[in-house]
Coordinates of C-alpha atoms in Angstrom, one line a residue:
M38 CA 20.8 51.3 -19.6
D39 CA 17.3 52.2 -18.8
K40 CA 15.0 49.4 -17.6
L41 CA 11.8 48.7 -19.6
S42 CA 8.6 49.5 -17.6
P43 CA 6.7 46.3 -16.8
T44 CA 3.3 48.2 -16.8
V45 CA 1.1 49.3 -19.6
T46 CA 0.4 53.1 -19.5
E47 CA -2.3 55.1 -21.2
K48 CA 0.2 56.7 -23.4
S49 CA 1.5 53.4 -24.7
V50 CA -2.1 52.3 -25.3
Q51 CA -2.9 55.4 -27.3
S52 CA 0.3 55.0 -29.2
S53 CA -0.5 51.4 -30.2
L54 CA -3.9 52.4 -31.4
T55 CA -2.8 55.5 -33.4
T56 CA 0.3 54.1 -35.0
E57 CA 0.1 53.9 -38.8
T58 CA 2.6 51.1 -39.3
G59 CA 1.3 47.6 -39.7
S60 CA -2.1 46.4 -40.9
G61 CA -5.5 46.7 -39.3
N62 CA -5.1 43.2 -37.9
N63 CA -2.0 44.3 -36.0
L64 CA -4.0 47.2 -34.5
V65 CA -6.7 44.8 -33.3
T66 CA -4.0 42.5 -32.0
S67 CA -2.4 45.3 -30.1
G68 CA -5.6 46.2 -28.4
V69 CA -6.3 42.6 -27.5
V70 CA -2.8 42.3 -25.9
V71 CA -3.5 45.5 -23.9
D72 CA -6.9 44.2 -22.7
E73 CA -5.4 40.8 -21.7
A74 CA -2.6 42.6 -19.8
V75 CA -5.0 44.7 -17.9
D76 CA -7.3 41.7 -17.2
S77 CA -4.3 39.7 -16.0
R78 CA -3.2 42.5 -13.8
E79 CA -6.7 42.9 -12.3
K80 CA -6.9 39.1 -11.7
N81 CA -3.5 39.1 -10.0
T82 CA -4.7 41.9 -7.8
I83 CA -7.9 40.0 -6.8
D84 CA -5.8 36.8 -6.2
S85 CA -3.4 38.8 -4.1
G86 CA -6.2 40.3 -2.1
F87 CA -7.8 36.9 -1.5
K88 CA -4.5 35.3 -0.4
S89 CA -3.8 38.2 1.9
K90 CA -7.2 37.9 3.5
L91 CA -6.7 34.1 3.9
R92 CA -3.3 34.7 5.5
N93 CA -4.8 37.2 7.9
L94 CA -7.6 34.8 8.8
K95 CA -5.2 31.9 9.4
S96 CA -3.0 34.2 11.5
K97 CA -6.0 35.3 13.7
L98 CA -7.2 31.7 14.1
G99 CA -3.7 30.5 14.8
V100 CA -3.8 27.8 12.1
E101 CA -0.8 25.6 12.2
E102 CA 1.2 25.8 9.0
I103 CA 4.0 23.3 9.7
G104 CA 3.4 19.9 8.0
I105 CA 5.8 17.0 7.8
E106 CA 9.0 19.2 8.0
R107 CA 11.0 18.9 11.2
V108 CA 10.3 21.4 13.9
P109 CA 13.7 23.0 14.7
E110 CA 14.7 23.2 18.4
D111 CA 14.8 27.0 18.4
E112 CA 11.1 27.0 17.4
R113 CA 9.9 24.7 20.1
K114 CA 7.5 26.2 22.7
Q115 CA 8.6 26.1 26.4
E116 CA 5.3 24.6 27.4
G117 CA 4.8 22.2 30.3
M118 CA 3.6 18.7 30.2
Y119 CA 0.2 19.7 31.7
R120 CA -1.5 20.2 28.3
I121 CA -0.1 16.9 27.0
A122 CA -1.5 15.1 30.0
M123 CA -4.9 16.8 29.6
L124 CA -4.9 15.9 25.9
W125 CA -4.5 12.2 26.6
L126 CA -7.0 12.3 29.5
S127 CA -9.7 14.0 27.4
A128 CA -9.1 11.9 24.3
N129 CA -9.6 8.7 26.2
L130 CA -12.2 9.6 28.8
T131 CA -14.9 9.0 26.1
A132 CA -17.9 6.9 25.1
P133 CA -16.0 4.9 22.5
T134 CA -13.4 4.0 25.1
M135 CA -16.2 2.7 27.3
A136 CA -17.7 0.8 24.3
I137 CA -14.5 -1.2 23.9
G138 CA -14.6 -2.4 27.4
A139 CA -18.3 -3.1 27.1
A140 CA -17.8 -5.3 24.1
A141 CA -16.2 -8.0 26.3
I142 CA -19.6 -9.4 27.2
P143 CA -21.9 -9.3 24.1
T144 CA -19.1 -9.5 21.5
F145 CA -16.5 -11.7 23.1
G146 CA -18.6 -13.6 25.6
L147 CA -16.4 -12.9 28.7
G148 CA -17.4 -12.6 32.3
F149 CA -16.7 -9.5 34.4
V150 CA -13.6 -10.8 36.3
D151 CA -11.6 -12.2 33.4
A152 CA -12.4 -9.3 31.2
A153 CA -11.4 -6.8 33.9
L154 CA -8.1 -8.6 34.3
V155 CA -7.5 -8.4 30.6
I156 CA -8.3 -4.7 30.5
I157 CA -5.9 -3.8 33.3
L158 CA -2.9 -6.0 32.4
V159 CA -3.0 -5.5 28.6
N160 CA -3.5 -1.8 28.8
L161 CA -0.5 -1.4 31.1
V162 CA 1.6 -3.2 28.5
G163 CA 0.1 -1.5 25.5
I164 CA 0.8 2.0 26.8
L165 CA 4.6 1.5 26.8
P166 CA 5.2 1.8 23.1
V167 CA 3.2 5.1 23.1
C168 CA 5.6 6.4 25.7
L169 CA 8.6 5.5 23.6
F170 CA 7.4 7.2 20.4
S171 CA 6.2 10.3 22.4
A172 CA 9.8 10.7 23.8
L173 CA 11.2 10.4 20.3
G174 CA 8.8 13.0 18.9
A175 CA 10.0 15.5 21.6
R176 CA 13.6 14.6 21.1
F177 CA 13.7 15.0 17.3
G178 CA 10.8 17.2 16.4
L179 CA 9.5 14.7 13.8
R180 CA 6.0 13.5 13.2
Q181 CA 5.2 9.9 13.8
M182 CA 5.0 8.8 10.2
V183 CA 8.1 10.9 9.3
L184 CA 9.9 9.1 12.1
S185 CA 8.8 5.9 10.5
R186 CA 11.1 6.6 7.6
F187 CA 14.0 5.6 9.9
Y188 CA 12.3 2.2 10.3
F189 CA 10.6 1.5 7.0
G190 CA 12.9 3.5 4.6
Y191 CA 12.0 6.5 2.5
Y192 CA 9.9 4.7 -0.1
F193 CA 8.4 1.8 1.8
G194 CA 7.5 4.4 4.5
K195 CA 4.9 5.6 2.0
F196 CA 3.2 2.3 2.2
A197 CA 3.2 2.4 6.0
A198 CA 1.6 5.9 5.7
V199 CA -1.2 4.5 3.5
L200 CA -1.9 1.7 6.1
N201 CA -1.9 4.3 8.8
I202 CA -4.4 6.4 6.9
I203 CA -6.7 3.4 6.6
T204 CA -6.4 2.6 10.2
L205 CA -6.9 6.1 11.6
V206 CA -9.9 6.7 9.3
G207 CA -11.4 3.4 10.4
W208 CA -11.0 4.5 14.0
T209 CA -12.8 7.8 13.4
V210 CA -15.6 5.9 11.7
L211 CA -16.1 3.7 14.8
N212 CA -16.1 6.7 17.1
A213 CA -18.6 8.5 14.9
L214 CA -20.9 5.5 15.0
V215 CA -21.0 5.6 18.8
A216 CA -21.9 9.3 18.7
A217 CA -24.7 8.7 16.3
Q218 CA -26.1 6.0 18.5
I219 CA -26.1 8.3 21.5
I220 CA -27.8 11.1 19.7
H221 CA -30.4 8.8 18.1
A222 CA -31.1 7.3 21.6
L223 CA -31.6 10.9 22.9
N224 CA -33.8 12.0 20.0
S225 CA -34.9 9.3 17.5
S226 CA -36.2 12.0 15.1
I227 CA -32.6 13.0 14.3
P228 CA -31.4 10.8 11.4
S229 CA -28.2 8.9 11.8
W230 CA -26.4 10.9 9.0
A231 CA -27.2 14.2 10.8
S232 CA -25.8 12.9 14.1
I233 CA -22.6 11.7 12.4
L234 CA -22.3 15.0 10.5
I235 CA -22.7 17.1 13.7
V236 CA -19.8 15.5 15.7
S237 CA -17.7 15.2 12.6
V238 CA -17.8 18.9 11.7
A239 CA -17.0 19.8 15.3
S240 CA -14.0 17.5 15.2
L241 CA -12.9 19.0 11.9
V242 CA -12.8 22.5 13.3
V243 CA -10.4 21.5 16.0
A244 CA -8.2 19.4 13.8
L245 CA -8.1 22.0 11.0
I246 CA -6.7 24.8 13.1
G247 CA -4.0 22.6 14.5
H248 CA -1.8 21.9 17.5
T249 CA -2.4 24.8 19.8
V250 CA -6.2 24.7 19.6
L251 CA -6.2 21.0 19.8
Q252 CA -4.4 21.1 23.2
V253 CA -6.5 24.0 24.5
F254 CA -9.7 22.3 23.5
E255 CA -8.8 18.9 25.0
T256 CA -7.8 20.6 28.2
W257 CA -11.2 22.3 28.8
A258 CA -13.2 19.5 27.3
S259 CA -12.0 17.1 30.0
I260 CA -14.0 18.9 32.6
P261 CA -17.5 18.2 31.3
C262 CA -16.4 14.7 30.2
F263 CA -15.4 13.9 33.8
V264 CA -18.7 15.2 35.1
A265 CA -20.7 13.0 32.7
F266 CA -18.7 10.0 33.7
L267 CA -19.3 10.6 37.4
T268 CA -23.0 11.0 36.7
L269 CA -23.1 7.7 34.8
L270 CA -21.2 5.9 37.5
G271 CA -23.6 7.2 40.2
A272 CA -26.7 6.4 38.2
F273 CA -25.6 2.9 37.4
A274 CA -24.4 2.2 41.0
S275 CA -27.8 3.3 42.3
S276 CA -29.6 1.0 39.9
N277 CA -28.2 -2.1 41.7
K278 CA -27.9 -3.9 38.4
F279 CA -24.1 -4.5 38.6
D280 CA -23.2 -8.2 38.6
S281 CA -19.5 -9.0 39.1
L282 CA -20.3 -12.8 39.3
L283 CA -21.4 -13.3 35.7
P284 CA -20.8 -16.9 34.7
L285 CA -17.2 -17.1 33.4
A286 CA -16.5 -18.7 30.1
V287 CA -14.7 -22.0 30.7
G288 CA -12.2 -24.2 28.9
Q289 CA -11.4 -23.6 25.3
S290 CA -14.1 -20.9 24.8
E291 CA -12.6 -18.8 27.6
T292 CA -9.1 -19.1 26.1
N293 CA -10.3 -18.1 22.7
A294 CA -12.3 -15.1 24.0
I295 CA -9.4 -13.9 26.2
F296 CA -6.9 -13.9 23.2
S297 CA -9.4 -12.1 20.9
F298 CA -10.3 -9.5 23.5
S299 CA -6.7 -9.0 24.4
T300 CA -5.9 -8.3 20.8
A301 CA -8.7 -5.7 20.6
I302 CA -7.6 -4.0 23.8
Y303 CA -4.0 -3.9 22.9
G304 CA -4.7 -2.5 19.4
A305 CA -7.1 0.2 20.7
T306 CA -4.6 1.4 23.4
S307 CA -1.3 0.8 21.8
G308 CA -2.7 2.2 18.5
W309 CA -2.0 5.7 19.8
C310 CA 1.7 4.9 18.9
L311 CA 0.7 5.4 15.3
C312 CA 0.4 9.2 15.9
A313 CA 2.0 9.7 19.4
A314 CA 5.0 11.8 18.2
D315 CA 2.7 14.3 16.5
Y316 CA 1.7 15.8 19.8
Y317 CA 5.2 16.2 21.2
V318 CA 7.1 17.9 18.3
Y319 CA 6.8 21.4 20.0
Q320 CA 8.2 20.1 23.3
P321 CA 11.7 21.3 24.2
A322 CA 14.3 18.8 22.9
D323 CA 16.0 18.7 26.3
R324 CA 12.8 17.7 28.1
P325 CA 13.8 14.7 30.4
T326 CA 12.8 11.4 28.9
S327 CA 11.5 10.3 32.3
S328 CA 9.2 13.2 32.5
I329 CA 7.6 12.3 29.1
Y330 CA 7.4 8.6 30.0
Y331 CA 5.7 9.1 33.3
T332 CA 3.3 11.8 32.1
T333 CA 2.3 9.9 29.1
F334 CA 1.9 6.6 30.9
F335 CA -0.3 7.8 33.7
S336 CA -2.3 10.2 31.6
L337 CA -3.2 7.3 29.3
A338 CA -3.5 4.5 31.9
V339 CA -6.0 6.3 34.2
P340 CA -8.7 7.3 31.7
I341 CA -8.4 4.2 29.5
I342 CA -8.6 1.7 32.3
F343 CA -11.3 3.6 34.2
S344 CA -13.4 4.1 31.0
Q345 CA -13.1 0.5 29.9
L346 CA -13.9 -0.9 33.3
L347 CA -16.9 1.3 33.6
G348 CA -18.1 0.2 30.2
L349 CA -17.6 -3.4 31.2
A350 CA -19.5 -2.9 34.4
I351 CA -22.5 -1.2 32.9
M352 CA -22.8 -4.1 30.4
T353 CA -23.1 -6.8 33.1
P354 CA -27.0 -6.6 33.1
Y355 CA -26.8 -7.7 29.4
A356 CA -26.6 -11.3 30.5
Y357 CA -29.9 -11.3 32.5
D358 CA -31.9 -8.1 31.9
E359 CA -34.1 -8.4 28.7
D360 CA -34.7 -4.6 28.5
F361 CA -31.0 -3.9 28.8
K362 CA -30.2 -6.6 26.2
G363 CA -32.8 -5.3 23.9
A364 CA -31.4 -1.7 24.2
Y365 CA -28.0 -2.9 23.1
D366 CA -29.1 -5.2 20.4
T367 CA -31.3 -2.6 18.7
G368 CA -29.5 0.7 19.5
G369 CA -25.9 -0.3 20.3
F370 CA -23.9 1.2 23.2
G371 CA -25.5 4.6 22.8
A372 CA -28.8 3.1 23.7
V373 CA -27.3 1.5 26.8
L374 CA -26.2 4.9 28.0
A375 CA -29.6 6.3 27.3
H376 CA -31.2 3.4 29.2
I377 CA -29.2 4.4 32.3
L378 CA -29.3 8.2 32.1
V379 CA -32.7 9.1 30.7
P380 CA -34.5 8.2 34.0
L381 CA -32.5 11.1 35.5
G382 CA -34.6 13.6 33.6
G383 CA -33.1 16.7 32.1
W384 CA -29.7 16.3 33.6
G385 CA -29.5 12.8 32.2
K386 CA -30.2 14.1 28.7
V387 CA -27.5 16.8 29.2
C388 CA -25.0 14.0 30.1
L389 CA -26.0 12.1 27.0
V390 CA -25.2 15.2 24.9
L391 CA -21.8 15.5 26.7
F392 CA -21.1 11.8 26.0
A393 CA -21.9 12.5 22.3
L394 CA -19.5 15.4 22.3
T395 CA -16.7 13.2 23.8
I396 CA -16.4 11.9 20.2
V397 CA -15.0 15.3 19.3
T398 CA -12.2 14.8 21.9
I399 CA -11.3 11.4 20.6
N400 CA -11.6 12.1 16.9
S401 CA -9.8 15.4 16.7
P402 CA -6.3 14.0 17.3
P403 CA -6.4 11.2 14.6
I404 CA -8.0 13.6 12.1
Y405 CA -5.2 16.1 12.9
S406 CA -2.5 13.3 12.5
V407 CA -3.8 11.7 9.3
S408 CA -2.9 14.8 7.4
F409 CA 0.8 14.1 7.9
S410 CA 0.4 10.6 6.6
L411 CA -1.3 12.0 3.5
Q412 CA 1.5 14.5 3.0
L413 CA 4.0 11.6 3.0
I414 CA 2.5 9.7 0.1
S415 CA 4.0 11.9 -2.7
R416 CA 5.5 15.2 -3.5
R417 CA 2.1 16.4 -4.8
T418 CA 0.3 15.6 -1.6
E419 CA 3.1 17.2 0.4
R420 CA 2.5 20.5 -1.4
I421 CA -1.1 20.6 -0.3
S422 CA -1.3 22.5 3.0
R423 CA -1.7 20.5 6.2
Y424 CA -5.0 22.2 7.1
I425 CA -6.7 21.0 3.8
W426 CA -6.3 17.3 4.5
P427 CA -8.5 17.2 7.6
I428 CA -11.4 18.4 5.4
V429 CA -10.8 15.6 2.9
T430 CA -10.5 13.0 5.7
T431 CA -13.7 14.2 7.3
V432 CA -15.7 13.9 4.1
V433 CA -14.4 10.3 3.6
Y434 CA -15.1 9.0 7.1
V435 CA -18.5 10.7 7.3
I436 CA -19.6 8.7 4.2
L437 CA -18.1 5.5 5.6
A438 CA -19.8 6.0 9.0
I439 CA -23.2 6.6 7.4
V440 CA -22.9 3.4 5.4
A441 CA -21.7 1.4 8.4
Y442 CA -24.3 2.7 10.9
D443 CA -26.5 -0.4 10.8
H444 CA -23.5 -2.7 11.3
F445 CA -22.0 -1.3 14.4
A446 CA -21.4 -4.6 16.3
T447 CA -19.8 -6.3 13.3
W448 CA -17.6 -3.2 12.6
L449 CA -16.6 -3.0 16.3
G450 CA -15.5 -6.6 16.7
N451 CA -13.7 -7.0 13.4
F452 CA -12.1 -3.6 13.1
L453 CA -10.6 -3.6 16.6
V454 CA -9.0 -7.0 16.0
I455 CA -7.6 -5.9 12.6
F456 CA -6.5 -2.6 14.1
G457 CA -4.5 -4.7 16.6
Y458 CA -2.8 -6.6 13.8
W459 CA -1.6 -3.5 12.1
V460 CA -0.3 -2.1 15.3
A461 CA 1.6 -5.4 15.8
V462 CA 3.2 -5.1 12.3
Y463 CA 4.2 -1.5 12.9
Q464 CA 5.7 -2.1 16.3
T465 CA 7.6 -5.2 15.1
I466 CA 9.5 -3.2 12.5
S467 CA 9.9 -0.1 14.6
F468 CA 11.2 -1.9 17.7
G469 CA 13.5 -4.1 15.7
E470 CA 15.2 -1.1 14.1
H471 CA 15.2 1.0 17.2
Y472 CA 16.6 -1.5 19.7
L473 CA 18.7 -3.9 17.5
F474 CA 20.2 -1.6 14.9
R475 CA 20.0 2.0 16.2
R476 CA 20.7 0.9 19.8
G477 CA 18.3 3.5 21.1
K478 CA 17.7 7.2 20.5
R479 CA 21.4 8.0 20.0
G480 CA 21.4 6.1 16.7
Y481 CA 19.3 8.7 14.9
K482 CA 20.3 11.7 12.8
P483 CA 17.0 13.5 12.5
D484 CA 18.1 15.9 9.8
E485 CA 18.4 13.0 7.4
Y486 CA 14.7 12.3 7.3
Q487 CA 14.4 13.6 3.8
D488 CA 17.5 11.9 2.4
D489 CA 16.7 8.5 1.0
T490 CA 20.4 7.7 0.6
R491 CA 20.9 8.0 4.3
L492 CA 17.8 6.0 5.3
P493 CA 17.3 2.2 5.3
K494 CA 16.6 0.7 1.8
G495 CA 13.3 -0.7 3.1
W496 CA 13.8 -4.3 1.9
A497 CA 14.0 -5.5 5.5
A498 CA 10.9 -3.6 6.5
L499 CA 9.1 -5.0 3.4
A500 CA 10.1 -8.6 4.2
G501 CA 9.3 -8.2 7.9
T502 CA 5.9 -6.7 7.1
V503 CA 5.0 -9.6 4.7
A504 CA 6.1 -12.1 7.3
A505 CA 4.1 -10.3 10.0
I506 CA 1.0 -10.2 7.8
L507 CA 1.5 -13.9 7.0
G508 CA 1.6 -14.5 10.8
T509 CA -1.7 -12.6 11.3
V510 CA -3.4 -14.5 8.5
L511 CA -2.3 -17.9 9.9
G512 CA -3.4 -17.1 13.4
M513 CA -6.3 -14.6 13.1
V514 CA -9.8 -15.3 14.2
T515 CA -12.5 -13.0 12.6
V516 CA -16.0 -13.5 11.2
F517 CA -14.7 -13.6 7.7
W518 CA -11.5 -15.7 8.2
V519 CA -10.1 -18.2 10.7
G520 CA -6.4 -19.0 10.1
P521 CA -5.1 -22.6 10.0
V522 CA -2.9 -22.1 13.1
A523 CA -5.9 -20.7 15.0
K524 CA -8.0 -23.7 13.9
A525 CA -5.4 -26.1 15.0
L526 CA -5.4 -24.5 18.4
G527 CA -9.1 -24.7 18.7
G528 CA -10.0 -21.2 17.6
V529 CA -7.4 -19.3 19.7
D530 CA -6.5 -15.9 18.1
V531 CA -2.7 -15.9 18.0
G532 CA -2.5 -13.6 15.0
M533 CA -0.8 -10.8 16.9
L534 CA 1.7 -13.1 18.6
L535 CA 2.7 -14.7 15.3
A536 CA 3.0 -11.2 13.7
F537 CA 5.5 -10.2 16.4
V538 CA 7.5 -13.4 16.2
L539 CA 7.6 -14.0 12.4
G540 CA 7.9 -10.4 11.5
G541 CA 10.6 -9.7 14.1
V542 CA 12.8 -12.7 13.1
V543 CA 12.5 -12.0 9.3
F544 CA 13.1 -8.3 9.7
A545 CA 16.2 -8.8 11.8
G546 CA 17.7 -11.3 9.4
V547 CA 17.1 -9.3 6.3
R548 CA 18.2 -6.1 7.9
M549 CA 21.6 -7.6 8.7
L550 CA 21.9 -8.7 5.0
E551 CA 20.8 -5.2 3.9
K552 CA 23.5 -3.6 5.9
I553 CA 26.1 -6.0 4.4
R554 CA 24.9 -5.5 0.9
W555 CA 24.6 -1.7 1.0
P556 CA 27.2 -0.5 3.5
R557 CA 27.4 3.3 3.8
E558 CA 30.0 5.6 5.1
D559 CA 29.3 7.2 8.5
E560 CA 25.9 5.5 8.4
S561 CA 23.3 6.7 10.8
F562 CA 21.7 3.3 11.2

């Protein structure tokens, strides 16, 4: 049997117009059908041409197409750990990292010695969870929030993804505010919104293209970052304004400040665990775990501790130098950098520009990662390509940063502490599942990440999260709320500790009941 032609030929058109059967209305209708068919064919040709050009452009730029799906072992790149190390180095050798250390004096009221001890000790502990999730990302080829399905379950994992979106967007807002302060201190005629927009668009370009460009950019960006840091260190050292003997807080006030600052430091550093696996999914699955642990640990510890200690050191004049104090109170941390570097002349201004651009290195990774959390929310968001979501994220955090520009100190202190609380909740559930019920990395079957029948029900994660949040509310200390437990202890912020304890105990108990209530054959958890 002959096949009917799918196209409309001139002969068929003429035939339809000259046929004597049917009424005049039919003749008109035939013509309209032909016109619509031709128009539809032309539209499809245009669409096909546009899509072809878009594919070619993405191919030339090397845009990453893979979203939340697992990266198979045979598609992994045989790349070394050097680029991973440089990514961590560049993303943490930044002005916002310094600003966190600097906050110890004006925001938390600590002296140099006690704040320095907190920075060193808490960071060394906070990096360990990042190492764990980095190793799991390389082992299984799963993004961090996809990996979270093995802890929170398929459906409650969506809620974890939403909280992760809020956290990562808040983090990018904080970083953008530091960039705006630096640029404004360099040239006050540039409005804050323009400063925020400049660094945000630059960060977007890197995050939009994806994994390969992200690693290459971070590798080369680390060089000017390091030069700017050395210049700042030399300029401040030559000013003879460093004072390591600032009066220490004493008694209850010191205890309160140390706990609050520890929460902020832990959250800022350990917060990388919320997206750590994302940067390791292309690593070979047989990469030795020890190699990943050591590389991740030292490439995080060195820049974070160095940056935060330097930020702390350059803020010591805040306690006795009125000009210095005025610079911070009116222009934030960016004005402090300008106060130190502008006297160097042209080179000092170049270094200020470099410090502003470090925001690109610290914002690009979370903007890249937030797209995977957005894809996990629903089937509809999953169908939207990975490279579209960084654009949406950038628009949102630019608006928030512009609104929050005049409230930097409040945003810094409160957000860092709340950030630490969410990190505590996430780690409580994740560690409980990983160590108690999966007994380490051998308890995973990574191909089951899409099968809700093979994943935890999520009730234990829900109960543990509620308990952990309750713990934070009872023990937190912020401008807008002081928990009853914190009040009873004289204002000590024990929100993170209570989150770990209450969340861990409740999760473990309910998880055992969950396994008894819903036993599964050949269960992977």
